[in-house]
Coordinates of C-alpha atoms in Angstrom, one line a residue:
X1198 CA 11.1 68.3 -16.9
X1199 CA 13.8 66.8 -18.3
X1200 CA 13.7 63.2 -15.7
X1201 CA 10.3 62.4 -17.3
X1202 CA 11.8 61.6 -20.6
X1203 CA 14.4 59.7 -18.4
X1204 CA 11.9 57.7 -16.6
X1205 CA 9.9 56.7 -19.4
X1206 CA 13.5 55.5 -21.4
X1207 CA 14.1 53.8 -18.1
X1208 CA 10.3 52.1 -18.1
X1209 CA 10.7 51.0 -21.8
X1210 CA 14.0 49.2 -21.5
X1211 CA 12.5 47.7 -17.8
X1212 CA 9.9 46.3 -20.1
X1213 CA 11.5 45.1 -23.0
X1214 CA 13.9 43.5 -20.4
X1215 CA 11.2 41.5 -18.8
X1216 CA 9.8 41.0 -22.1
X1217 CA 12.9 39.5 -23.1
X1218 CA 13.4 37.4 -20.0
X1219 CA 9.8 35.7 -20.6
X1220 CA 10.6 35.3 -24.1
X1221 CA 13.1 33.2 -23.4
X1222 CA 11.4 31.2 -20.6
X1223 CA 8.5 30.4 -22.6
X1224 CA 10.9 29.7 -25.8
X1225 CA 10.4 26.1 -27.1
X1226 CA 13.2 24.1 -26.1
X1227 CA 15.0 21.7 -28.6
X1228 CA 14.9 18.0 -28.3
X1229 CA 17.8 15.5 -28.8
X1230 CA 16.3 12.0 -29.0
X1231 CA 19.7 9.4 -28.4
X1232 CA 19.2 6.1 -28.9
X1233 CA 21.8 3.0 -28.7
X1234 CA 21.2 -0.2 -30.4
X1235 CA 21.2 -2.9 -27.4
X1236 CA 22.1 -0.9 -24.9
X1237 CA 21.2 -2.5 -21.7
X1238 CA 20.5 -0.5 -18.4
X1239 CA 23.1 -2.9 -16.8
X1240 CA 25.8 -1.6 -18.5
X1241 CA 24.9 1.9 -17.7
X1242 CA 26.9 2.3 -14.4
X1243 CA 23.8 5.2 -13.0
X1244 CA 21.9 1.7 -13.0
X1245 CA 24.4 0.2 -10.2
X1246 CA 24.3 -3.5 -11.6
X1247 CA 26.9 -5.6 -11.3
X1248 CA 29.0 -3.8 -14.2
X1249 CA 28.7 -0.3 -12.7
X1250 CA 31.9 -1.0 -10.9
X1251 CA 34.1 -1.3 -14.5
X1252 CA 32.7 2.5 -14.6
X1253 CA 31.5 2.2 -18.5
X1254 CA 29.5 4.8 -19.2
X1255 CA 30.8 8.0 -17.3
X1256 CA 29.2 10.8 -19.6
X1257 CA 25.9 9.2 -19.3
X1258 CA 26.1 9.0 -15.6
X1259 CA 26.8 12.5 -15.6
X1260 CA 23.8 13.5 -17.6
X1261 CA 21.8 10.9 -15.5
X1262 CA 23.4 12.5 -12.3
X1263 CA 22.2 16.2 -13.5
X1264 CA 18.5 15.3 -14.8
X1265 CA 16.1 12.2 -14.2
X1266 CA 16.8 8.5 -13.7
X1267 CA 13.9 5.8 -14.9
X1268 CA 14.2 2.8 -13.5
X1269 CA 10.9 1.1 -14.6
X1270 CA 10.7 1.6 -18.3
X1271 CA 9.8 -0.8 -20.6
X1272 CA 9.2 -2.4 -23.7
X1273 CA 6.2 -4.0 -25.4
X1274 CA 7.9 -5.5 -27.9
X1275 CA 12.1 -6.6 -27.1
X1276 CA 13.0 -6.8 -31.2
X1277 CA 14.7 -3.4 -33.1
X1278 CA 12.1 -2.9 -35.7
X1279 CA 9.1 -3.4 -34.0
X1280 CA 10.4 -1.2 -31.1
X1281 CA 11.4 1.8 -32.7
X1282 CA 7.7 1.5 -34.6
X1283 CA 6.5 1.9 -31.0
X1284 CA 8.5 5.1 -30.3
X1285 CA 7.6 6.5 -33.7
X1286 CA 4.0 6.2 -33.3
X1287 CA 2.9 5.7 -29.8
X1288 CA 1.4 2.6 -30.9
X1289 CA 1.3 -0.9 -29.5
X1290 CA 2.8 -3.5 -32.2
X1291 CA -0.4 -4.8 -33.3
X1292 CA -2.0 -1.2 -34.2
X1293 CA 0.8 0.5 -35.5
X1294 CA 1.4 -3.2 -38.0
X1295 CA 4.9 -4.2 -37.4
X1296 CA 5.0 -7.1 -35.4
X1297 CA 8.7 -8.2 -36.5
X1298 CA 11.7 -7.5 -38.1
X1299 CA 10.0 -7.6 -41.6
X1300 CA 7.9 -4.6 -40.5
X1301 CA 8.2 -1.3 -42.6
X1302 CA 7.0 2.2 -41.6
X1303 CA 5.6 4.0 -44.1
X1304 CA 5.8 8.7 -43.9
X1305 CA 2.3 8.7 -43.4
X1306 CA 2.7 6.8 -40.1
X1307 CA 5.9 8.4 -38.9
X1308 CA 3.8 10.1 -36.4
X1309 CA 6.3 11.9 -34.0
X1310 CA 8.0 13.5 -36.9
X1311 CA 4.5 14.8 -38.1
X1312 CA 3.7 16.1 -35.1
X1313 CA 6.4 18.2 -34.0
X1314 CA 6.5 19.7 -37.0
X1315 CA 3.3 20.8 -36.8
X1316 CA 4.2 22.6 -33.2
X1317 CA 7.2 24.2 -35.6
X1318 CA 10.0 22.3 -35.1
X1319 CA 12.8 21.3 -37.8
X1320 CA 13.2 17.5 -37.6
X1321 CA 15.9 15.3 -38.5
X1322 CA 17.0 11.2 -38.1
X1323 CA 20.9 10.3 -38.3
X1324 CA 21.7 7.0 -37.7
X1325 CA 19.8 3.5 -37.6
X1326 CA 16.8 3.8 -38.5
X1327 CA 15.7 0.2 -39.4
X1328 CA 12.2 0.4 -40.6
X1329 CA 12.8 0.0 -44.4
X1330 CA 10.6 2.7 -45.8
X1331 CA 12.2 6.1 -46.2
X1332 CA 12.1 8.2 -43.0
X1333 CA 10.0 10.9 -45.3
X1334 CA 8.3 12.7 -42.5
X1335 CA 11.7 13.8 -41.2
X1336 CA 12.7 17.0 -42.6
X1337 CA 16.3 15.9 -43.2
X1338 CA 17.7 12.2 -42.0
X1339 CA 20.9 10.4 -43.0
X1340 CA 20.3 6.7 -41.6
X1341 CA 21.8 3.7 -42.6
X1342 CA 21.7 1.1 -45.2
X1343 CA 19.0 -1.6 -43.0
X1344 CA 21.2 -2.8 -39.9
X1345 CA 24.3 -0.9 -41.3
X1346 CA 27.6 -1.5 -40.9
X1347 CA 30.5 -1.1 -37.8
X1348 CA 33.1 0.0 -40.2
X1349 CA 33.0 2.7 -43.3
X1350 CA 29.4 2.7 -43.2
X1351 CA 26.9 4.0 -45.9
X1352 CA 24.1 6.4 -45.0
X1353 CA 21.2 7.4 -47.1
X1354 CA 21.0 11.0 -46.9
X1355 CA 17.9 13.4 -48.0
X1356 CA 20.2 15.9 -50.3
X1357 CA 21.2 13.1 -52.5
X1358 CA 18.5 12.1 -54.7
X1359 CA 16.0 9.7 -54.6
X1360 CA 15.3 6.7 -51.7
X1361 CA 16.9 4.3 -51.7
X1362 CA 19.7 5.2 -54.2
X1363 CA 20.6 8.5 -52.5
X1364 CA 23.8 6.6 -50.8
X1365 CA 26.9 8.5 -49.4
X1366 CA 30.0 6.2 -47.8
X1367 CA 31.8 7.7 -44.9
X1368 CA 35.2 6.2 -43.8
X1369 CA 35.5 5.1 -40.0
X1370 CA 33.3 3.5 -37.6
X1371 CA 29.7 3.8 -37.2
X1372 CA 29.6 5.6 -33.8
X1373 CA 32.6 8.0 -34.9
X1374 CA 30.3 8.8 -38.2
X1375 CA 26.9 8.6 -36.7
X1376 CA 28.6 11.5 -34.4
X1377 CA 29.9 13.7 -37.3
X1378 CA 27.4 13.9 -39.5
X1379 CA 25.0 14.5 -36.4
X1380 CA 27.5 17.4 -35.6
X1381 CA 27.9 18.7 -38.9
X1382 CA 23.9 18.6 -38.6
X1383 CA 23.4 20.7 -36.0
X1384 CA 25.5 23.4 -37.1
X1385 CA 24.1 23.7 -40.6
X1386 CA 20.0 23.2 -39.0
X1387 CA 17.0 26.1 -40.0
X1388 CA 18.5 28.5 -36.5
X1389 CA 15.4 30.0 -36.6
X1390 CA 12.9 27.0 -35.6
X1391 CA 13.6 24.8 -32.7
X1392 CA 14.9 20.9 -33.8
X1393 CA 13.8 17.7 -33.1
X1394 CA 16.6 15.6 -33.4
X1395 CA 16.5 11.4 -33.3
X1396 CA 20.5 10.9 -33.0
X1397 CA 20.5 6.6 -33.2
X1398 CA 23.9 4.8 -32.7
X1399 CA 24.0 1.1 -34.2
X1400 CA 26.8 -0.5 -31.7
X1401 CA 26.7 -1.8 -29.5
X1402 CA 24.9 -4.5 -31.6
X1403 CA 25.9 -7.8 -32.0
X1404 CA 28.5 -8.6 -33.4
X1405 CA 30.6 -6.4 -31.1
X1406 CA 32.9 -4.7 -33.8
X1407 CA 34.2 -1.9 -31.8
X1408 CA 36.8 1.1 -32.7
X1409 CA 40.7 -0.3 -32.9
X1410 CA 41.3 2.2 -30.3
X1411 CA 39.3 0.2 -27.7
X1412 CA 41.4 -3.2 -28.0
X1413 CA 42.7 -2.7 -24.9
X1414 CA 39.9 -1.4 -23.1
X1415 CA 39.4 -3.8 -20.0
X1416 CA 41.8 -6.5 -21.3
X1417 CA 43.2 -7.5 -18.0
X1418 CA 40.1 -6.5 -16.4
X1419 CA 37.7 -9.5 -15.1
X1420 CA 34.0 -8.9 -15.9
X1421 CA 31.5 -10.0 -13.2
X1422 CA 29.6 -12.5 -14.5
X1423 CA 25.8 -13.5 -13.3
X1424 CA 25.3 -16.7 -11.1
X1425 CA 22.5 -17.6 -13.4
X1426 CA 25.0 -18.0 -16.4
X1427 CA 26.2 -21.3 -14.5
X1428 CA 23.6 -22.4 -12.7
X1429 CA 19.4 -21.9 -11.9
X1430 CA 17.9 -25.4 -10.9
X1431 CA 14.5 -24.0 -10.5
X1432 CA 14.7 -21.1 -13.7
X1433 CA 11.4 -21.6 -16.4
X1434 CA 9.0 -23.5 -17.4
X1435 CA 8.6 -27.0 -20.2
X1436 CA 8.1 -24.2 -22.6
X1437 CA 11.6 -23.0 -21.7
X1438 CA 13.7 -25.8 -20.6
X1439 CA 10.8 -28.6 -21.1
X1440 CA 10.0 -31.5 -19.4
X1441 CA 12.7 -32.9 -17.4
X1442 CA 15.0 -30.3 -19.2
X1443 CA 14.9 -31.5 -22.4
X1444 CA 14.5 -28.1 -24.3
X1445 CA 17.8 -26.9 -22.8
X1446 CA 19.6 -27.6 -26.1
X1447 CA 18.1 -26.0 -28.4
X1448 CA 15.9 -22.4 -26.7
X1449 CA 17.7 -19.0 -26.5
X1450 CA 21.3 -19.0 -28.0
X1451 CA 23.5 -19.2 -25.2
X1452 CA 26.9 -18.3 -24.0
X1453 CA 27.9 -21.8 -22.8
X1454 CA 28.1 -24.9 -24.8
X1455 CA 24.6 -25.4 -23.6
X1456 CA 23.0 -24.2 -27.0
X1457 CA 23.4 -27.3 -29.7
X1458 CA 23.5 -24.6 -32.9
X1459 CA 24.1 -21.5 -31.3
X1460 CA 26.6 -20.5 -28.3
X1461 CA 29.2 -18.0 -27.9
X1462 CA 32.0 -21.1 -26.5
X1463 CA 31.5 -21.8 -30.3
X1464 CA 31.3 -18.4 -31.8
X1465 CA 34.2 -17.2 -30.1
X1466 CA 36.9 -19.5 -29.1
X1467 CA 39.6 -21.4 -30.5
X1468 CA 40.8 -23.4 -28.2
X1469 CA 39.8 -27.1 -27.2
X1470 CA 38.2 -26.0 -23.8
X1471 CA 34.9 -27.3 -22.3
X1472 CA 32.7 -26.6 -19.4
X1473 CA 32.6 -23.9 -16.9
X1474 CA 36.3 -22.8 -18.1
X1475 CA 34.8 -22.1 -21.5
X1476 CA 31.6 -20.5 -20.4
X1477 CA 33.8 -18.1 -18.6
X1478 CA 36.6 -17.4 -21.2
X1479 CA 33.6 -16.6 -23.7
X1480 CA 31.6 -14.7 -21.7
X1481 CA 34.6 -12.6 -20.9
X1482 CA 35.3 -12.2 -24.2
X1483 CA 31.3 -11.8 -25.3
X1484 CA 31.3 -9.1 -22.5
X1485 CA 34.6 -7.3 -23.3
X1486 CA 33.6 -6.5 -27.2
X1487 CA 30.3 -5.3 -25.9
X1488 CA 31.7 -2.6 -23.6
X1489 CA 34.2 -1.6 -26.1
X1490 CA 31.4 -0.6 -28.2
X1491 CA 29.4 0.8 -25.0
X1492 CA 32.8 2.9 -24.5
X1493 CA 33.0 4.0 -28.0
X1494 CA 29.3 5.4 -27.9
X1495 CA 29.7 6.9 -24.3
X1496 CA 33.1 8.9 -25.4
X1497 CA 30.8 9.9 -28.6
X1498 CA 28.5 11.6 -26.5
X1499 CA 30.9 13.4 -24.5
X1500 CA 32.2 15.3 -27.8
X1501 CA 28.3 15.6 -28.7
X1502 CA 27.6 17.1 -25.2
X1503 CA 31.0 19.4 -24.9
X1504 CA 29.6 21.0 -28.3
X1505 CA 26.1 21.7 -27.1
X1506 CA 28.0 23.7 -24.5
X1507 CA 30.1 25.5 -26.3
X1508 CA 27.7 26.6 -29.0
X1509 CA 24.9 27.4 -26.0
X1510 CA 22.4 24.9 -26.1
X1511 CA 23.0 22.9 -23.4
X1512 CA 20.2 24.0 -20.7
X1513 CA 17.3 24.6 -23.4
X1514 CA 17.3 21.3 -24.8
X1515 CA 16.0 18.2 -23.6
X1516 CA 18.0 15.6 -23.9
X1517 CA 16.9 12.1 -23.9
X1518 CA 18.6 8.5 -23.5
X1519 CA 17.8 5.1 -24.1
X1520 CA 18.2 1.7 -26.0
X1521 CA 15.9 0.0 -28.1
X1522 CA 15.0 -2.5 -25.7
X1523 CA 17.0 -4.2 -23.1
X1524 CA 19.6 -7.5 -23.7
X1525 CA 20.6 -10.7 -22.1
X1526 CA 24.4 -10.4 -21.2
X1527 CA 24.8 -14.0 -19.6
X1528 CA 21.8 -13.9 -17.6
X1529 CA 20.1 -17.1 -17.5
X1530 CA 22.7 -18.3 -20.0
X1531 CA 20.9 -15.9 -22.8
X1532 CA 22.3 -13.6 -24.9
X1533 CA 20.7 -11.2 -27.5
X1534 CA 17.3 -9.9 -26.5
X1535 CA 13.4 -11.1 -27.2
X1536 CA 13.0 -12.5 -24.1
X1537 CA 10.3 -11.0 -21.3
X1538 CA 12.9 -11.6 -18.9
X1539 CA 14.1 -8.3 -17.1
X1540 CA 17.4 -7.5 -18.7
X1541 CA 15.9 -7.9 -22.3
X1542 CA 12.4 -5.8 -21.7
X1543 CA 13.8 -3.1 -19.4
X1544 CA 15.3 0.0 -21.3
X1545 CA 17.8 2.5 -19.8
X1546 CA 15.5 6.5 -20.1
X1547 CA 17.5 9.0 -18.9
X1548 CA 16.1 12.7 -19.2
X1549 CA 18.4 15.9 -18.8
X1550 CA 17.1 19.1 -19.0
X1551 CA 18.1 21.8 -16.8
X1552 CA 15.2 24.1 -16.9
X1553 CA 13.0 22.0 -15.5
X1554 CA 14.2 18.6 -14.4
X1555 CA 15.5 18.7 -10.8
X1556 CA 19.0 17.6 -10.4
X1557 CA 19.5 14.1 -9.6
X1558 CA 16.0 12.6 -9.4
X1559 CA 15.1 9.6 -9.9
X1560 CA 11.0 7.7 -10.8
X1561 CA 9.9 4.1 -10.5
X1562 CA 7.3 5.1 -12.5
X1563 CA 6.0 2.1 -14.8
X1564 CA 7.0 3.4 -18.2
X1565 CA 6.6 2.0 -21.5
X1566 CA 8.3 3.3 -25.2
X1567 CA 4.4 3.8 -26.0
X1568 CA 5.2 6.6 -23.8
X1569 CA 8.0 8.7 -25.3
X1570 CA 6.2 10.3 -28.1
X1571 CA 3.4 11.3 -25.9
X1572 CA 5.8 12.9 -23.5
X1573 CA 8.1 14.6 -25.9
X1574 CA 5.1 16.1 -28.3
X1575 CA 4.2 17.7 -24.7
X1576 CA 7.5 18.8 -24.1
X1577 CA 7.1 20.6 -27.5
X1578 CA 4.4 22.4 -26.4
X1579 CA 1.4 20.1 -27.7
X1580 CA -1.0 17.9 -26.8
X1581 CA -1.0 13.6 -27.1
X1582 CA -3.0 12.9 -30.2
X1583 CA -6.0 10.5 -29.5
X1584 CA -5.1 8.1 -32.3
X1585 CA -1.7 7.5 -29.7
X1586 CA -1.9 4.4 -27.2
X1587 CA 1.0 5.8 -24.7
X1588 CA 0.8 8.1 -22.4
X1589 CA 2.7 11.7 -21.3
X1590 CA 4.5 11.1 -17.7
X1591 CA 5.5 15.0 -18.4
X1592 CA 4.2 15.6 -15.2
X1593 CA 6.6 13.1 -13.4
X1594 CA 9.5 15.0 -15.2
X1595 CA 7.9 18.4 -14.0
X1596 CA 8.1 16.8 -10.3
X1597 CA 4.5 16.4 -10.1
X1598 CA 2.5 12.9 -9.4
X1599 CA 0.8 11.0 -12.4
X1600 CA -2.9 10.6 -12.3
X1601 CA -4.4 7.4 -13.3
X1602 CA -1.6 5.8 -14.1
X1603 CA -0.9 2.7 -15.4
X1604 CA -0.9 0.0 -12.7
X1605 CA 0.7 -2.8 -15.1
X1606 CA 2.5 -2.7 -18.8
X1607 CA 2.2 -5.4 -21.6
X1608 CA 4.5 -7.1 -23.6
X1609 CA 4.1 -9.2 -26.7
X1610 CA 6.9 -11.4 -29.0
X1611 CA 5.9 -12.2 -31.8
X1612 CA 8.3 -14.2 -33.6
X1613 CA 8.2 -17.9 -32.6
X1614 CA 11.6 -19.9 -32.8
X1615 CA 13.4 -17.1 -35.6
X1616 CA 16.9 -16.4 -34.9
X1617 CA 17.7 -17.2 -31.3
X1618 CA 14.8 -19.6 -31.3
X1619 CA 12.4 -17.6 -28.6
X1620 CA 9.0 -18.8 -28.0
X1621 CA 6.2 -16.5 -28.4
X1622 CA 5.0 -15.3 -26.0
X1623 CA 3.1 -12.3 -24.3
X1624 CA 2.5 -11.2 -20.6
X1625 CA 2.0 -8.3 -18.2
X1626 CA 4.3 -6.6 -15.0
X1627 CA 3.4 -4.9 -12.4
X1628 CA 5.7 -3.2 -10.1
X1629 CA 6.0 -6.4 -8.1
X1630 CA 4.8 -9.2 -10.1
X1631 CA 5.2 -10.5 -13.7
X1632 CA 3.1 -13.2 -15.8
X1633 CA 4.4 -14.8 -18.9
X1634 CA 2.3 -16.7 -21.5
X1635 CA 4.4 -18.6 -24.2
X1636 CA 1.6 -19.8 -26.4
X1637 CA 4.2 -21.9 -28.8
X1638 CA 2.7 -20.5 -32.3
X1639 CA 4.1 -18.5 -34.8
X1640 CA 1.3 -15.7 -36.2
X1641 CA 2.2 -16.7 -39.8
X1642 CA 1.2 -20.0 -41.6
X1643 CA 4.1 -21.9 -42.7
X1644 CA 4.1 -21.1 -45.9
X1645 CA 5.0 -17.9 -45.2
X1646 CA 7.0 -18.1 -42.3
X1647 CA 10.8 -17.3 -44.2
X1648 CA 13.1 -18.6 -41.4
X1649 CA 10.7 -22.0 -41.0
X1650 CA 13.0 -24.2 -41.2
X1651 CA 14.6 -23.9 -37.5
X1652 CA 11.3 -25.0 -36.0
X1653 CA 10.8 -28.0 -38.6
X1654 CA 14.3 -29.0 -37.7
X1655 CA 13.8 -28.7 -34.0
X1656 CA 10.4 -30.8 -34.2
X1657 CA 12.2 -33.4 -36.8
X1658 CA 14.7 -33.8 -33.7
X1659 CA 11.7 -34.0 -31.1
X1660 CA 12.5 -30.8 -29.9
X1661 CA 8.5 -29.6 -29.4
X1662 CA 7.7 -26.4 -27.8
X1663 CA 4.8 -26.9 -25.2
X1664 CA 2.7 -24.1 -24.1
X1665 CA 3.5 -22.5 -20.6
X1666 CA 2.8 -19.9 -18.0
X1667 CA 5.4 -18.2 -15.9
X1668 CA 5.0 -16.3 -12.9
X1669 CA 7.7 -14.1 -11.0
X1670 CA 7.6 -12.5 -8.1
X1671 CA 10.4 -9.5 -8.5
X1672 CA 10.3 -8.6 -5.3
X1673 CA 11.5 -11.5 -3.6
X1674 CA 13.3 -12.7 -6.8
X1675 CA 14.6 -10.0 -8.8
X1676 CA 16.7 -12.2 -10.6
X1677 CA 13.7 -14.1 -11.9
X1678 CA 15.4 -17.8 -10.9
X1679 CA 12.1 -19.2 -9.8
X1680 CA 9.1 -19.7 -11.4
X1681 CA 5.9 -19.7 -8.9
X1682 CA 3.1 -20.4 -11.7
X1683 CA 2.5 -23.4 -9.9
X1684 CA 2.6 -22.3 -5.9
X1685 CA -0.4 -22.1 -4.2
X1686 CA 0.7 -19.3 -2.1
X1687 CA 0.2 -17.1 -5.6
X1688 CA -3.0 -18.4 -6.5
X1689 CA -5.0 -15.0 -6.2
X1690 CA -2.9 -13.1 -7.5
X1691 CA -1.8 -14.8 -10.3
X1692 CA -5.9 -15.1 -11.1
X1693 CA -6.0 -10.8 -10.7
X1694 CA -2.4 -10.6 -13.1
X1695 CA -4.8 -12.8 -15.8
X1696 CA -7.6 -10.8 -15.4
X1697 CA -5.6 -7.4 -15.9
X1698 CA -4.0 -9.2 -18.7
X1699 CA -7.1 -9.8 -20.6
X1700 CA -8.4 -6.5 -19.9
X1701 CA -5.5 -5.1 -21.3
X1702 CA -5.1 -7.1 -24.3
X1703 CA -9.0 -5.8 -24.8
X1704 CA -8.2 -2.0 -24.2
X1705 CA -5.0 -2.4 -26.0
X1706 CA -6.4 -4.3 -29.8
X1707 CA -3.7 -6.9 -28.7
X1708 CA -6.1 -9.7 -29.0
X1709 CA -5.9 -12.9 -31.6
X1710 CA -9.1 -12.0 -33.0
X1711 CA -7.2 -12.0 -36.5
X1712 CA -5.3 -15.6 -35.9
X1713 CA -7.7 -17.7 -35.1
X1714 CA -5.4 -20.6 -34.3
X1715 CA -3.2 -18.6 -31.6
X1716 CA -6.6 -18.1 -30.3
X1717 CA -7.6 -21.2 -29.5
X1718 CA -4.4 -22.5 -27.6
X1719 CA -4.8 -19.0 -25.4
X1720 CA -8.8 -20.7 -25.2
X1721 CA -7.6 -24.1 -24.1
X1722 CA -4.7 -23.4 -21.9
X1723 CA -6.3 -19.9 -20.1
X1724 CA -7.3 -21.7 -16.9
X1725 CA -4.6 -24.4 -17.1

């Protein structure tokens, strides 16, 4: 009589064990949302480009060797603001409204945010945040002051009064700070919900101010440098180096003397040198400040990975990795980012998370940052919202195969001639191929156009910006050092690549309905 009681204590605790057990398996894991500003998948050494060798980025190899490796993700838009407005809502520049870096986001289209909350998650920004309305939808955020500053940088922080007064100074550099007060975050957070956090490190934006600790970090060390920083006879198009190679002064702020206003041999040098010797001491240089802040951000994440060990929330949270869009480190003789070029639209994703993820895999599924709030609301437990553009690749990260998948991903820049005087432009890739309109027109009238006055100097000098197709094809030229608009052996295809690129402009509300004069160069110069 008396095993019965036995039993049933037995069956209860059996129960409640398996209970507990499936409790915890269906538990809602957290998200960590890492962002660098810049950071370029060729300085990430689980890329294998030609910096891979210098060994950068050792904790995000790690986390790249333990959970999923993109190597086909994109942007639709290579600028900071108009970028993370893409992540935010899921929306492609022209729905979503910010189409430059005078955008703003206002709460009430901080979707992501929003929509996690919803699905009971706490939610929090520390960082850059960079879209000029306050981050409201967040439940608590500390960002920084527009682009912020490397050293003893001030945050506006939700427990300190009213946006945009509610100011706090820290003492240090960025990436150090950014790192604390994401730390000193995550053990003060609401334990009993599940968090959503964006953790966003300014470096390693230009201007390269890294930690003093780093100033010897690869200073005897020589930097690879890319063939196409000294020489690419058959590169472009007249809307890139122009007729005869007469635009070569003046488009995309180089790192050779090339660049009549802007170039690194200026920017960075002091002594009377010239030629290939200076393009190499200043890209050396150029490269070196870059991957001292690369360094400072990678040992950053070590100290914020070693405490989601210690504290036991390593294997159920996602963890995500990325830049805001790519950048130009010599290639082509570029630097900064804008471009549709490969280095500048390809963004590093990296996604860890133990209980699902296999270890070491690696997708070339096409990807774009419409993507990521589709896929990480799913990852929360929900559903894509209709109003979203992007779509969930969850499956891919489950190991399973994408249905109807994008076949090609769009790309627009909007900002003719501003700051590193890029053309506008748009275009589409495909997996193999890539076509790039540069339509030469800014979207604003001239009136209100604030940084004008780069593009009437460059006409006053004869410096006009024609309109231009380029074609690549990246499986024979990865490096993109020929353009084959004009060979017949790409005719058809190039006639399908337009086709899916109107469609797509179409599906996507990306036309020029709304600029009427844009319009009517795309008109003129469609079949050209």
């Amino acid at each position: 009589m008396k095993s019965k009681p036995i039993l049933l204590s037995l069956g209860i605790v059996f129960i409640l064990a398996v209970y507990n057990v499936n409790a915890q398996n269906n538990k809602k894991p957290n998200i960590i949302y890492i962002m660098s500003d810049d950071h370029t998948s060729q300085a990430i050494g689980a890329y294998g480009g030609r910096l891979a060798e210098l060994n950068p980025t050792p904790n995000i190899d790690k986390l790249a060797k333990k959970g999923m490796l993109f190597e086909n993700t994109f942007c639709t838009n290579s600028i900071c603001t108009p970028s993370r407005a893409t992540i935010l809502t899921g929306q492609y520049s022209q729905t979503n409204g910010v189409l430059d870096l005078d955008g703003s986001l206002p709460p009430e289209k901080q979707y992501l945010p929003r929509e996690l909350k919803k699905l009971g998650y706490s939610t929090a920004i520390i960082g850059k945040w960079h879209l000029k309305e306050e981050p409201a939808a967040f439940d608590y955020y500390e960002v920084l002051r527009s682009q912020g500053d490397y050293f003893n940088p001030v945050l506006r922080t939700t427990s300190k009064g009213k946006w945009p007064q509610n100011e706090v100074q820290y003492e240090g550099h960025s990436t150090d700070v950014i790192t604390d007060r994401t730390l000193n975050y995550l053990k003060n957070r609401d334990k009993s919900k599940p968090f959503f956090l964006m953790h966003h490190y300014k470096a390693p934006h230009d201007m390269f101010e890294f930690a003093p600790r780093y100033a010897d970090y690869l200073k005897d060390v020589e930097i690879p440098e890319p063939p196409s920083l000294y020489n690419q006879p058959y590169f472009g198009s007249e809307a890139t180096v122009g007729k005869n190679g007469k635009l070569r002064p003046v488009i995309g702020t180089s790192v050779s003397e090339r660049h009549i206003a802007s170039n690194y041999v200026q920017k960075l040098l002091k002594d009377s040198v010239s030629g290939n010797l200076a393009t190499h001491l200043a890209y050396q240089e150029y490269l070196k400040r870059y991957l001292r802040c690369v360094k400072g951000v990678d040992d950053n994440l070590g100290r914020l990975f070693t405490y989601l060990k210690k504290e036991g929330l390593w294997k159920n949270t996602v963890i995500i990795y990325t830049g805001d869009q790519g950048m130009m480190l010599g290639e082509h003789d570029f630097i900064d980012k804008r471009w549709m070029y490969e280095e500048s639209m390809r963004m590093p994703f990296i996604v860890h998370y133990p209980k699902k993820i296999k270890t070491g895999s690696r997708t070339d599924l096409l990807v774009n940052n419409t993507d990521f709030a589709p896929t990480i609301i799913e990852l929360a437990g929900g559903k894509t919202p209709s109003y979203m553009q992007g779509k969930s690749f969850i499956n891919t990260l489950n190991g399973n195969a994408e249905e109807n998948w994008r076949k090609t991903t769009y790309y627009r820049y909007w900002m003719h001639h501003i700051h590193h005087w890029v053309p506008a432009h748009f275009g589409i890739r495909s997996k193999r191929y890539k076509l790039i309109f540069y339509y030469a027109k800014h979207y604003l009238p001239e009136s209100e156009w604030k940084d004008f006055y780069w593009e009437k100097k460059l006409r006053s000098l004869g410096y006009n910006t024609p309109v231009a197709w380029e074609f690549y094809d990246l499986k024979n030229d990865p490096k993109e050092l020929r353009n084959r608009y004009n060979d017949p052996r790409y005719k058809t295809i190039i006639s399908e690549m337009k086709s899916a690129l109107k469609k797509q402009r179409n599906d996507l509300n990306e036309t020029d309905k709304a600029y009427p004069e844009i319009q009517k160069i795309i008109t003129e110069n469609w079949s050209k």
